[in-house]
GROMACS .gro file of C-alpha atoms in nm:
model
  469
    1MET     CA    1   1.665   3.817  -0.923
    2SER     CA    2   1.820   3.791  -0.595
    3GLU     CA    3   1.778   3.421  -0.427
    4VAL     CA    4   1.406   3.381  -0.274
    5ASN     CA    5   1.308   3.319   0.050
    6TRP     CA    6   1.045   3.031  -0.014
    7HIS     CA    7   0.935   3.035   0.359
    8GLU     CA    8   0.877   3.427   0.367
    9GLU     CA    9   0.671   3.384   0.057
   10VAL     CA   10   0.429   3.135   0.173
   11LEU     CA   11   0.413   3.341   0.497
   12LYS     CA   12   0.284   3.637   0.309
   13ARG     CA   13   0.014   3.397   0.133
   14LYS     CA   14  -0.071   3.221   0.472
   15ASP     CA   15  -0.388   3.389   0.517
   16ASP     CA   16  -0.522   3.297   0.131
   17LEU     CA   17  -0.378   2.936   0.179
   18LEU     CA   18  -0.562   2.881   0.479
   19ASN     CA   19  -0.870   2.994   0.355
   20ASP     CA   20  -0.856   2.789   0.027
   21LEU     CA   21  -0.785   2.496   0.253
   22ARG     CA   22  -1.102   2.567   0.489
   23GLY     CA   23  -1.338   2.556   0.167
   24LEU     CA   24  -1.171   2.222   0.061
   25LEU     CA   25  -1.194   2.056   0.405
   26LYS     CA   26  -1.604   2.157   0.437
   27ILE     CA   27  -1.650   1.921   0.132
   28GLU     CA   28  -1.722   1.557   0.243
   29SER     CA   29  -1.551   1.450  -0.041
   30VAL     CA   30  -1.609   1.046   0.024
   31LEU     CA   31  -1.692   0.786  -0.231
   32ASP     CA   32  -2.064   0.779  -0.263
   33GLU     CA   33  -2.111   0.507  -0.550
   34LYS     CA   34  -2.498   0.455  -0.462
   35ASN     CA   35  -2.591   0.833  -0.535
   36ALA     CA   36  -2.346   0.824  -0.825
   37ASN     CA   37  -2.462   0.943  -1.165
   38ASP     CA   38  -2.248   1.042  -1.493
   39GLN     CA   39  -2.203   1.385  -1.399
   40ALA     CA   40  -2.039   1.263  -1.071
   41PRO     CA   41  -1.913   0.902  -1.107
   42PHE     CA   42  -1.782   0.887  -0.749
   43GLY     CA   43  -2.074   1.091  -0.606
   44THR     CA   44  -2.178   1.449  -0.538
   45GLY     CA   45  -1.933   1.555  -0.270
   46VAL     CA   46  -1.606   1.382  -0.487
   47ARG     CA   47  -1.729   1.595  -0.753
   48GLU     CA   48  -1.795   1.908  -0.579
   49ALA     CA   49  -1.417   1.879  -0.440
   50LEU     CA   50  -1.258   1.842  -0.793
   51ASP     CA   51  -1.461   2.123  -0.895
   52TYR     CA   52  -1.343   2.294  -0.610
   53MET     CA   53  -0.974   2.291  -0.718
   54LEU     CA   54  -1.036   2.340  -1.084
   55ALA     CA   55  -1.241   2.691  -0.968
   56LEU     CA   56  -0.906   2.796  -0.774
   57GLY     CA   57  -0.728   2.739  -1.078
   58ASP     CA   58  -0.964   2.922  -1.295
   59ARG     CA   59  -0.939   3.197  -1.062
   60ASP     CA   60  -0.534   3.220  -1.059
   61GLY     CA   61  -0.482   3.181  -1.418
   62TYR     CA   62  -0.400   2.802  -1.483
   63ARG     CA   63  -0.494   2.602  -1.796
   64THR     CA   64  -0.759   2.389  -1.609
   65LYS     CA   65  -0.929   2.074  -1.746
   66ASP     CA   66  -1.185   1.831  -1.614
   67VAL     CA   67  -1.122   1.477  -1.739
   68LYS     CA   68  -1.452   1.261  -1.712
   69HIS     CA   69  -1.548   1.410  -1.416
   70VAL     CA   70  -1.328   1.195  -1.210
   71SER     CA   71  -0.995   1.380  -1.235
   72GLY     CA   72  -0.857   1.731  -1.357
   73HIS     CA   73  -0.545   1.933  -1.394
   74LEU     CA   74  -0.436   2.262  -1.352
   75GLU     CA   75  -0.116   2.388  -1.539
   76PHE     CA   76   0.119   2.651  -1.616
   77GLY     CA   77   0.445   2.734  -1.773
   78GLN     CA   78   0.595   2.655  -2.127
   79GLY     CA   79   0.786   2.381  -2.287
   80GLU     CA   80   0.781   2.015  -2.436
   81GLU     CA   81   0.872   1.868  -2.102
   82LEU     CA   82   0.584   1.847  -1.842
   83ILE     CA   83   0.651   1.798  -1.432
   84GLY     CA   84   0.351   1.630  -1.255
   85ILE     CA   85   0.225   1.696  -0.892
   86LEU     CA   86  -0.003   1.441  -0.826
   87CYS     CA   87  -0.259   1.488  -0.564
   88HIS     CA   88  -0.593   1.363  -0.440
   89VAL     CA   89  -0.911   1.532  -0.284
   90ASP     CA   90  -1.100   1.220  -0.165
   91VAL     CA   91  -1.122   1.130   0.147
   92VAL     CA   92  -1.193   0.831   0.386
   93PRO     CA   93  -1.532   0.818   0.572
   94ALA     CA   94  -1.493   1.004   0.901
   95GLY     CA   95  -1.547   0.714   1.137
   96ASN     CA   96  -1.646   0.778   1.501
   97GLY     CA   97  -1.505   0.991   1.812
   98TRP     CA   98  -1.422   1.314   1.673
   99THR     CA   99  -1.392   1.616   1.927
  100THR     CA  100  -1.537   1.841   1.671
  101PRO     CA  101  -1.738   1.755   1.353
  102ALA     CA  102  -1.522   1.578   1.053
  103PHE     CA  103  -1.601   1.846   0.791
  104GLU     CA  104  -1.625   2.145   0.986
  105PRO     CA  105  -1.251   2.264   1.006
  106ASP     CA  106  -1.148   2.355   1.344
  107LEU     CA  107  -0.804   2.542   1.432
  108ARG     CA  108  -0.699   2.500   1.789
  109ASP     CA  109  -0.337   2.524   1.915
  110GLY     CA  110  -0.192   2.564   1.596
  111LYS     CA  111  -0.363   2.249   1.455
  112LEU     CA  112  -0.628   2.217   1.207
  113PHE     CA  113  -0.827   1.945   1.263
  114ALA     CA  114  -1.090   1.796   1.005
  115ARG     CA  115  -1.098   1.461   0.756
  116GLY     CA  116  -0.826   1.498   0.503
  117ALA     CA  117  -0.615   1.791   0.697
  118ILE     CA  118  -0.329   1.550   0.633
  119ASP     CA  119  -0.454   1.317   0.385
  120ASP     CA  120  -0.443   1.482   0.154
  121LYS     CA  121  -0.638   1.810   0.117
  122GLY     CA  122  -0.366   2.001   0.328
  123PRO     CA  123  -0.065   1.888   0.111
  124THR     CA  124  -0.301   1.962  -0.205
  125ILE     CA  125  -0.345   2.319  -0.120
  126ALA     CA  126   0.032   2.356   0.002
  127SER     CA  127   0.128   2.244  -0.328
  128TYR     CA  128  -0.131   2.480  -0.489
  129TRP     CA  129   0.027   2.774  -0.315
  130ALA     CA  130   0.349   2.632  -0.395
  131MET     CA  131   0.281   2.642  -0.763
  132ASN     CA  132   0.118   2.988  -0.720
  133ILE     CA  133   0.424   3.143  -0.593
  134VAL     CA  134   0.646   2.986  -0.877
  135LYS     CA  135   0.416   3.108  -1.129
  136GLU     CA  136   0.425   3.459  -1.000
  137LEU     CA  137   0.785   3.462  -0.953
  138TYR     CA  138   0.896   3.319  -1.253
  139PRO     CA  139   0.661   3.335  -1.524
  140SER     CA  140   0.902   3.221  -1.776
  141LEU     CA  141   1.019   2.871  -1.719
  142SER     CA  142   1.157   2.614  -1.959
  143LYS     CA  143   0.922   2.333  -1.835
  144ARG     CA  144   0.507   2.297  -1.766
  145VAL     CA  145   0.398   2.195  -1.427
  146ARG     CA  146   0.057   2.027  -1.407
  147MET     CA  147  -0.134   1.927  -1.105
  148ILE     CA  148  -0.322   1.664  -1.128
  149ILE     CA  149  -0.620   1.597  -0.937
  150GLY     CA  150  -0.777   1.240  -0.863
  151THR     CA  151  -1.069   1.168  -0.684
  152ASP     CA  152  -1.068   0.770  -0.580
  153GLU     CA  153  -0.717   0.718  -0.449
  154GLU     CA  154  -0.862   0.604  -0.116
  155SER     CA  155  -1.045   0.305  -0.296
  156SER     CA  156  -0.959   0.205  -0.681
  157TRP     CA  157  -0.773   0.475  -0.836
  158ARG     CA  158  -0.984   0.492  -1.145
  159CYS     CA  159  -0.951   0.841  -1.154
  160VAL     CA  160  -0.544   0.844  -1.275
  161ASP     CA  161  -0.630   0.516  -1.456
  162THR     CA  162  -0.905   0.724  -1.655
  163TYR     CA  163  -0.655   1.040  -1.669
  164PHE     CA  164  -0.375   0.883  -1.825
  165LYS     CA  165  -0.591   0.696  -2.104
  166HIS     CA  166  -0.658   1.059  -2.217
  167GLU     CA  167  -0.381   1.257  -2.107
  168GLU     CA  168   0.013   1.312  -2.130
  169MET     CA  169   0.220   1.155  -1.877
  170PRO     CA  170   0.456   1.373  -1.695
  171SER     CA  171   0.837   1.293  -1.730
  172MET     CA  172   0.872   1.288  -1.366
  173GLY     CA  173   0.695   1.429  -1.070
  174PHE     CA  174   0.599   1.421  -0.650
  175ALA     CA  175   0.315   1.314  -0.479
  176PRO     CA  176   0.254   1.523  -0.172
  177ASP     CA  177   0.126   1.250  -0.008
  178ALA     CA  178   0.323   1.075   0.249
  179VAL     CA  179   0.622   1.160   0.477
  180PHE     CA  180   0.920   1.369   0.436
  181PRO     CA  181   1.219   1.311   0.323
  182ILE     CA  182   1.152   1.109   0.005
  183ILE     CA  183   0.973   0.819  -0.036
  184HIS     CA  184   1.110   0.622  -0.354
  185ALA     CA  185   0.993   0.272  -0.304
  186GLU     CA  186   0.648   0.175  -0.214
  187LYS     CA  187   0.512  -0.221  -0.182
  188GLY     CA  188   0.279  -0.391  -0.417
  189ILE     CA  189  -0.090  -0.349  -0.312
  190ALA     CA  190  -0.354  -0.605  -0.370
  191ASP     CA  191  -0.716  -0.565  -0.247
  192PHE     CA  192  -0.910  -0.901  -0.239
  193GLU     CA  193  -1.191  -1.114  -0.077
  194TRP     CA  194  -1.234  -1.446   0.048
  195ILE     CA  195  -1.597  -1.564  -0.026
  196PHE     CA  196  -1.729  -1.832   0.262
  197PRO     CA  197  -1.964  -2.078   0.122
  198VAL     CA  198  -2.323  -2.206   0.290
  199ASN     CA  199  -2.319  -2.541   0.389
  200GLU     CA  200  -2.557  -2.766   0.511
  201GLY     CA  201  -2.527  -2.918   0.859
  202ASP     CA  202  -2.643  -2.968   1.206
  203ASP     CA  203  -2.737  -2.626   1.373
  204LYS     CA  204  -2.624  -2.556   1.763
  205ASP     CA  205  -2.784  -2.390   2.014
  206ILE     CA  206  -2.696  -2.049   1.857
  207ILE     CA  207  -2.736  -1.884   1.508
  208LEU     CA  208  -2.503  -1.652   1.402
  209SER     CA  209  -2.740  -1.455   1.216
  210SER     CA  210  -2.507  -1.166   1.108
  211PHE     CA  211  -2.179  -1.010   1.143
  212HIS     CA  212  -2.068  -0.701   1.001
  213SER     CA  213  -1.724  -0.499   1.041
  214GLY     CA  214  -1.546  -0.219   0.842
  215GLN     CA  215  -1.605   0.060   0.581
  216ARG     CA  216  -1.304   0.045   0.385
  217LEU     CA  217  -1.022  -0.240   0.311
  218ASN     CA  218  -0.741  -0.006   0.403
  219MET     CA  219  -0.862   0.099   0.733
  220VAL     CA  220  -0.855  -0.103   1.051
  221PRO     CA  221  -1.240  -0.144   1.159
  222ASP     CA  222  -1.323   0.052   1.467
  223TYR     CA  223  -1.636  -0.086   1.476
  224ALA     CA  224  -1.825  -0.450   1.470
  225LYS     CA  225  -2.154  -0.602   1.513
  226ALA     CA  226  -2.295  -0.916   1.543
  227VAL     CA  227  -2.666  -1.076   1.598
  228CYS     CA  228  -2.727  -1.400   1.732
  229LYS     CA  229  -3.081  -1.633   1.766
  230SER     CA  230  -3.130  -1.900   2.022
  231ASP     CA  231  -3.383  -1.900   2.297
  232GLU     CA  232  -3.421  -1.672   2.580
  233ASN     CA  233  -3.225  -1.805   2.848
  234THR     CA  234  -2.925  -1.879   2.600
  235LEU     CA  235  -2.937  -1.524   2.502
  236SER     CA  236  -2.955  -1.389   2.860
  237GLN     CA  237  -2.643  -1.609   2.930
  238MET     CA  238  -2.475  -1.498   2.664
  239LYS     CA  239  -2.501  -1.150   2.726
  240GLN     CA  240  -2.351  -1.173   3.057
  241SER     CA  241  -2.075  -1.332   2.939
  242PHE     CA  242  -2.004  -1.074   2.672
  243GLU     CA  243  -2.015  -0.808   2.924
  244GLN     CA  244  -1.755  -0.997   3.151
  245PHE     CA  245  -1.564  -1.055   2.828
  246LEU     CA  246  -1.544  -0.670   2.791
  247ALA     CA  247  -1.443  -0.599   3.093
  248GLN     CA  248  -1.188  -0.861   3.120
  249HIS     CA  249  -1.052  -0.718   2.823
  250ASP     CA  250  -1.098  -0.352   2.901
  251LEU     CA  251  -1.298  -0.312   2.547
  252GLU     CA  252  -1.569  -0.096   2.486
  253GLY     CA  253  -1.880  -0.221   2.371
  254GLN     CA  254  -2.240  -0.341   2.457
  255ALA     CA  255  -2.505  -0.600   2.411
  256SER     CA  256  -2.875  -0.584   2.367
  257VAL     CA  257  -3.142  -0.862   2.390
  258GLU     CA  258  -3.488  -0.822   2.235
  259THR     CA  259  -3.602  -1.094   1.993
  260GLU     CA  260  -3.238  -1.148   1.922
  261LEU     CA  261  -2.914  -1.065   2.073
  262SER     CA  262  -2.701  -0.783   1.957
  263LEU     CA  263  -2.336  -0.768   2.032
  264GLU     CA  264  -2.138  -0.432   1.969
  265VAL     CA  265  -1.729  -0.381   2.012
  266HIS     CA  266  -1.563  -0.066   1.937
  267GLY     CA  267  -1.199  -0.042   1.848
  268ILE     CA  268  -0.945   0.196   1.691
  269SER     CA  269  -0.874   0.273   1.331
  270VAL     CA  270  -0.552   0.335   1.171
  271HIS     CA  271  -0.430   0.319   0.820
  272GLY     CA  272  -0.435  -0.043   0.689
  273SER     CA  273  -0.066   0.003   0.591
  274ALA     CA  274   0.026  -0.088   0.995
  275PRO     CA  275  -0.267  -0.248   1.084
  276GLU     CA  276  -0.065  -0.355   1.431
  277GLU     CA  277  -0.087   0.011   1.558
  278GLY     CA  278  -0.481  -0.013   1.570
  279MET     CA  279  -0.697  -0.256   1.729
  280ASN     CA  280  -0.922  -0.454   1.471
  281ALA     CA  281  -1.308  -0.442   1.655
  282ALA     CA  282  -1.399  -0.753   1.460
  283PHE     CA  283  -1.116  -0.961   1.569
  284ARG     CA  284  -1.217  -0.891   1.946
  285LEU     CA  285  -1.575  -0.960   1.867
  286ALA     CA  286  -1.486  -1.286   1.671
  287GLN     CA  287  -1.225  -1.386   1.982
  288PHE     CA  288  -1.600  -1.381   2.228
  289LEU     CA  289  -1.777  -1.576   1.974
  290GLU     CA  290  -1.526  -1.851   1.932
  291SER     CA  291  -1.593  -1.948   2.298
  292GLN     CA  292  -1.999  -1.949   2.188
  293GLU     CA  293  -2.178  -2.281   2.045
  294LEU     CA  294  -2.232  -2.156   1.725
  295ASP     CA  295  -2.437  -2.315   1.411
  296GLN     CA  296  -2.185  -2.483   1.177
  297ASN     CA  297  -2.148  -2.193   0.889
  298GLY     CA  298  -2.131  -1.932   1.189
  299LYS     CA  299  -1.847  -2.112   1.325
  300ALA     CA  300  -1.649  -2.197   1.007
  301TYR     CA  301  -1.651  -1.823   0.938
  302ILE     CA  302  -1.544  -1.720   1.295
  303GLU     CA  303  -1.303  -1.981   1.355
  304PHE     CA  304  -1.132  -1.852   1.022
  305ILE     CA  305  -1.097  -1.507   1.179
  306THR     CA  306  -0.918  -1.639   1.489
  307THR     CA  307  -0.740  -1.932   1.342
  308TRP     CA  308  -0.561  -1.720   1.048
  309LEU     CA  309  -0.618  -1.381   1.086
  310VAL     CA  310  -0.631  -1.214   1.463
  311ASP     CA  311  -0.328  -1.006   1.567
  312ASP     CA  312  -0.107  -1.139   1.260
  313SER     CA  313  -0.081  -0.858   1.065
  314ARG     CA  314   0.265  -1.026   0.882
  315GLY     CA  315   0.071  -1.305   0.773
  316GLU     CA  316   0.298  -1.565   0.921
  317ARG     CA  317   0.037  -1.806   1.019
  318LEU     CA  318  -0.061  -1.810   0.647
  319GLY     CA  319   0.288  -1.857   0.556
  320VAL     CA  320   0.356  -1.527   0.352
  321SER     CA  321   0.574  -1.303   0.584
  322PHE     CA  322   0.788  -1.207   0.291
  323GLU     CA  323   1.019  -0.914   0.368
  324ASP     CA  324   1.311  -0.721   0.193
  325GLU     CA  325   1.574  -0.464   0.248
  326ILE     CA  326   1.400  -0.216  -0.006
  327THR     CA  327   1.026  -0.210   0.142
  328GLY     CA  328   1.067  -0.411   0.471
  329SER     CA  329   0.771  -0.692   0.569
  330LEU     CA  330   0.431  -0.794   0.381
  331THR     CA  331   0.137  -0.665   0.590
  332MET     CA  332  -0.221  -0.791   0.573
  333ASN     CA  333  -0.492  -0.564   0.695
  334ALA     CA  334  -0.866  -0.753   0.734
  335GLY     CA  335  -1.057  -0.433   0.658
  336THR     CA  336  -1.424  -0.567   0.576
  337PHE     CA  337  -1.627  -0.837   0.725
  338THR     CA  338  -1.974  -0.932   0.609
  339TYR     CA  339  -2.181  -1.223   0.705
  340ARG     CA  340  -2.551  -1.339   0.696
  341TYR     CA  341  -2.675  -1.704   0.816
  342SER     CA  342  -2.848  -1.774   0.489
  343GLU     CA  343  -2.579  -1.604   0.229
  344GLY     CA  344  -2.263  -1.682   0.364
  345GLY     CA  345  -1.956  -1.464   0.431
  346GLN     CA  346  -1.709  -1.241   0.313
  347ILE     CA  347  -1.336  -1.130   0.454
  348GLY     CA  348  -1.158  -0.832   0.254
  349ILE     CA  349  -0.806  -0.782   0.292
  350ASN     CA  350  -0.542  -0.508   0.221
  351LEU     CA  351  -0.213  -0.700   0.125
  352ARG     CA  352   0.119  -0.490   0.123
  353TYR     CA  353   0.414  -0.696  -0.013
  354PRO     CA  354   0.791  -0.614  -0.088
  355VAL     CA  355   0.906  -0.480  -0.432
  356THR     CA  356   1.138  -0.796  -0.471
  357CYS     CA  357   0.781  -1.053  -0.371
  358GLN     CA  358   0.568  -1.182  -0.629
  359PHE     CA  359   0.214  -1.152  -0.576
  360GLU     CA  360   0.129  -1.497  -0.755
  361ASP     CA  361   0.332  -1.678  -0.486
  362VAL     CA  362   0.166  -1.515  -0.215
  363GLN     CA  363  -0.172  -1.644  -0.391
  364LYS     CA  364  -0.056  -2.002  -0.409
  365LEU     CA  365   0.038  -1.979  -0.012
  366PHE     CA  366  -0.316  -1.875   0.057
  367GLU     CA  367  -0.467  -2.134  -0.118
  368LYS     CA  368  -0.276  -2.400   0.076
  369VAL     CA  369  -0.512  -2.296   0.369
  370THR     CA  370  -0.845  -2.205   0.191
  371ASP     CA  371  -0.905  -2.456  -0.105
  372PRO     CA  372  -0.968  -2.734   0.166
  373LEU     CA  373  -1.222  -2.483   0.344
  374ALA     CA  374  -1.384  -2.411  -0.042
  375LEU     CA  375  -1.323  -2.049  -0.024
  376THR     CA  376  -1.321  -1.828  -0.298
  377MET     CA  377  -1.044  -1.529  -0.327
  378ASN     CA  378  -1.168  -1.278  -0.573
  379VAL     CA  379  -0.902  -1.006  -0.609
  380LEU     CA  380  -1.082  -0.687  -0.664
  381ASP     CA  381  -0.764  -0.429  -0.763
  382HIS     CA  382  -0.409  -0.498  -0.733
  383MET     CA  383  -0.088  -0.260  -0.793
  384THR     CA  384   0.230  -0.357  -0.879
  385PRO     CA  385   0.550  -0.271  -0.644
  386HIS     CA  386   0.715   0.101  -0.763
  387HIS     CA  387   1.090   0.142  -0.716
  388VAL     CA  388   1.302   0.502  -0.826
  389PRO     CA  389   1.692   0.463  -0.845
  390LYS     CA  390   1.852   0.664  -0.591
  391ASP     CA  391   2.044   0.813  -0.887
  392HIS     CA  392   1.787   0.973  -1.074
  393GLN     CA  393   1.778   1.318  -1.118
  394LEU     CA  394   1.411   1.366  -0.984
  395ILE     CA  395   1.585   1.206  -0.659
  396GLN     CA  396   1.880   1.437  -0.690
  397LYS     CA  397   1.659   1.763  -0.716
  398LEU     CA  398   1.442   1.670  -0.442
  399GLN     CA  399   1.740   1.584  -0.208
  400GLN     CA  400   1.931   1.906  -0.284
  401VAL     CA  401   1.580   2.139  -0.195
  402TYR     CA  402   1.526   1.940   0.132
  403GLU     CA  403   1.846   1.955   0.242
  404LYS     CA  404   1.894   2.299   0.204
  405GLN     CA  405   1.575   2.417   0.359
  406MET     CA  406   1.568   2.174   0.647
  407GLY     CA  407   1.959   2.124   0.711
  408GLU     CA  408   1.937   1.772   0.764
  409LYS     CA  409   2.025   1.473   0.500
  410ALA     CA  410   1.739   1.369   0.290
  411ASP     CA  411   1.703   0.982   0.358
  412LEU     CA  412   1.536   0.758   0.106
  413LEU     CA  413   1.263   0.601   0.235
  414SER     CA  414   1.013   0.300   0.159
  415ILE     CA  415   0.645   0.280   0.237
  416GLY     CA  416   0.359   0.019   0.276
  417GLY     CA  417   0.114   0.279   0.157
  418GLY     CA  418   0.034   0.336  -0.218
  419THR     CA  419   0.047   0.716  -0.343
  420TYR     CA  420  -0.015   0.823  -0.679
  421ALA     CA  421   0.336   0.887  -0.739
  422ARG     CA  422   0.351   0.519  -0.856
  423SER     CA  423   0.127   0.618  -1.150
  424LEU     CA  424   0.422   0.812  -1.303
  425GLU     CA  425   0.709   0.668  -1.474
  426ALA     CA  426   0.955   0.850  -1.257
  427GLY     CA  427   0.767   0.957  -0.956
  428VAL     CA  428   0.818   1.006  -0.552
  429ALA     CA  429   0.624   1.087  -0.282
  430PHE     CA  430   0.744   1.356  -0.099
  431GLY     CA  431   0.624   1.482   0.212
  432ALA     CA  432   0.401   1.663   0.368
  433LEU     CA  433   0.451   1.480   0.704
  434PHE     CA  434   0.754   1.554   0.892
  435LYS     CA  435   0.971   1.325   1.059
  436GLY     CA  436   0.846   1.227   1.417
  437LYS     CA  437   0.533   1.372   1.377
  438PRO     CA  438   0.210   1.152   1.431
  439GLN     CA  439   0.062   0.946   1.162
  440LEU     CA  440  -0.311   1.042   1.170
  441ALA     CA  441  -0.454   0.945   0.834
  442HIS     CA  442  -0.764   0.779   0.850
  443GLN     CA  443  -0.830   0.810   1.212
  444LYS     CA  444  -1.033   1.016   1.427
  445ASP     CA  445  -0.918   1.375   1.490
  446GLU     CA  446  -0.669   1.403   1.235
  447TYR     CA  447  -0.500   1.708   1.203
  448VAL     CA  448  -0.221   1.893   1.050
  449GLU     CA  449  -0.001   2.143   1.176
  450MET     CA  450  -0.028   2.481   1.029
  451ASP     CA  451   0.351   2.540   1.046
  452ASP     CA  452   0.454   2.200   0.936
  453LEU     CA  453   0.203   2.273   0.620
  454LEU     CA  454   0.352   2.635   0.575
  455LYS     CA  455   0.719   2.487   0.567
  456ALA     CA  456   0.609   2.211   0.335
  457ALA     CA  457   0.450   2.458   0.108
  458ALA     CA  458   0.829   2.631   0.094
  459ILE     CA  459   0.977   2.326   0.016
  460TYR     CA  460   0.724   2.229  -0.267
  461ALA     CA  461   0.795   2.582  -0.434
  462GLU     CA  462   1.168   2.546  -0.434
  463ALA     CA  463   1.145   2.194  -0.586
  464ILE     CA  464   0.894   2.275  -0.832
  465TYR     CA  465   1.112   2.565  -0.940
  466GLU     CA  466   1.439   2.352  -0.954
  467LEU     CA  467   1.254   2.090  -1.174
  468ALA     CA  468   1.063   2.312  -1.395
  469LYS     CA  469   1.338   2.604  -1.462
   0.00000   0.00000   0.00000
């Protein structure tokens, strides 16, 4: 066979690829544990997205398998060795402020807008059609190729944890869930919460009844709301002060008084691996509340936020600003806030730390601040750092493919985000976002440029062939 023009092969299948992608993007596959059941452990939308991918595999002649309704795979090829492509079909909540509905994919100016367009449904479909091309052109490979589909990547990774308890570990592979060229190192990631006790004490004029912000630990909160109680005159003055605060700081928000005062602030949501690029709505609301004469417990909760967390994504004030040459700086995203007057409070943190750092050392430094305040730290999830050496054959082959198709050096990168690549013994993140393109994962009006997605599919096709031939 003459040398394949992989990009031309992708373009031949462009319409089919786009149709399959639209179908997947229409599914609101957001974690929904309140309505979960044995048949849909993470909610019906997530299960529907898994079933959609398995149905594509059945349609196109793959060997498919549903693993406990939380993960699955599509496989082709022969041989003992297995190459893995790890994708996920769950997405974060849509959030607010979309130009068009988040689950009604809209193609305009060459960009396909929808939640999951770049994280990770677009790259998943690009990889799927790359597999289709290789399967069609090279039906007799010496290795098996398997797309592993996860459904809980945006939360706790219970999908791949379950999958690898029951299924074979690929010898090597990639996750199309980040940026090109090649990510060979990923920070450690820990999700935890600080719990604030309820203490007895003298209450001031203003009671902080509640404070809520954030939907996910790995998203910067774009909305925060507080409810306060006091006498009518105090609340009226407080409302006026809050409106002045919004104007002075050029913030969007509103205040309303009935029997209580409700205060709302809007921020800018971004991925929790780079919190400094967004605007945390909880921080701004806390900064206003700090100036008010709050009750003792409300004051303690708000002052912890303003003293230790506001606009400090590196943890410098808490003494945990570690960094190294491989993966860079530690980052902290304060992603969820819950406080009730009679119940105490919670702050949820998404922490990403360098490969040379020990999580236990970070915990000890936190405790110097939190122990005197009687805060409890609950670790919800923890993934150690991941690193594939630059001389590994996986790295070498992916570099060759990328450099051949793109005509530029395939630099090795590190990230603060966590991809499914780290669940492989030898796995890297490989695309699908190209250098210089905006990072829109977890943001409103998320989109993928269709030309870029087709280019990524061509790179994936040749990469799959080179790894599996």
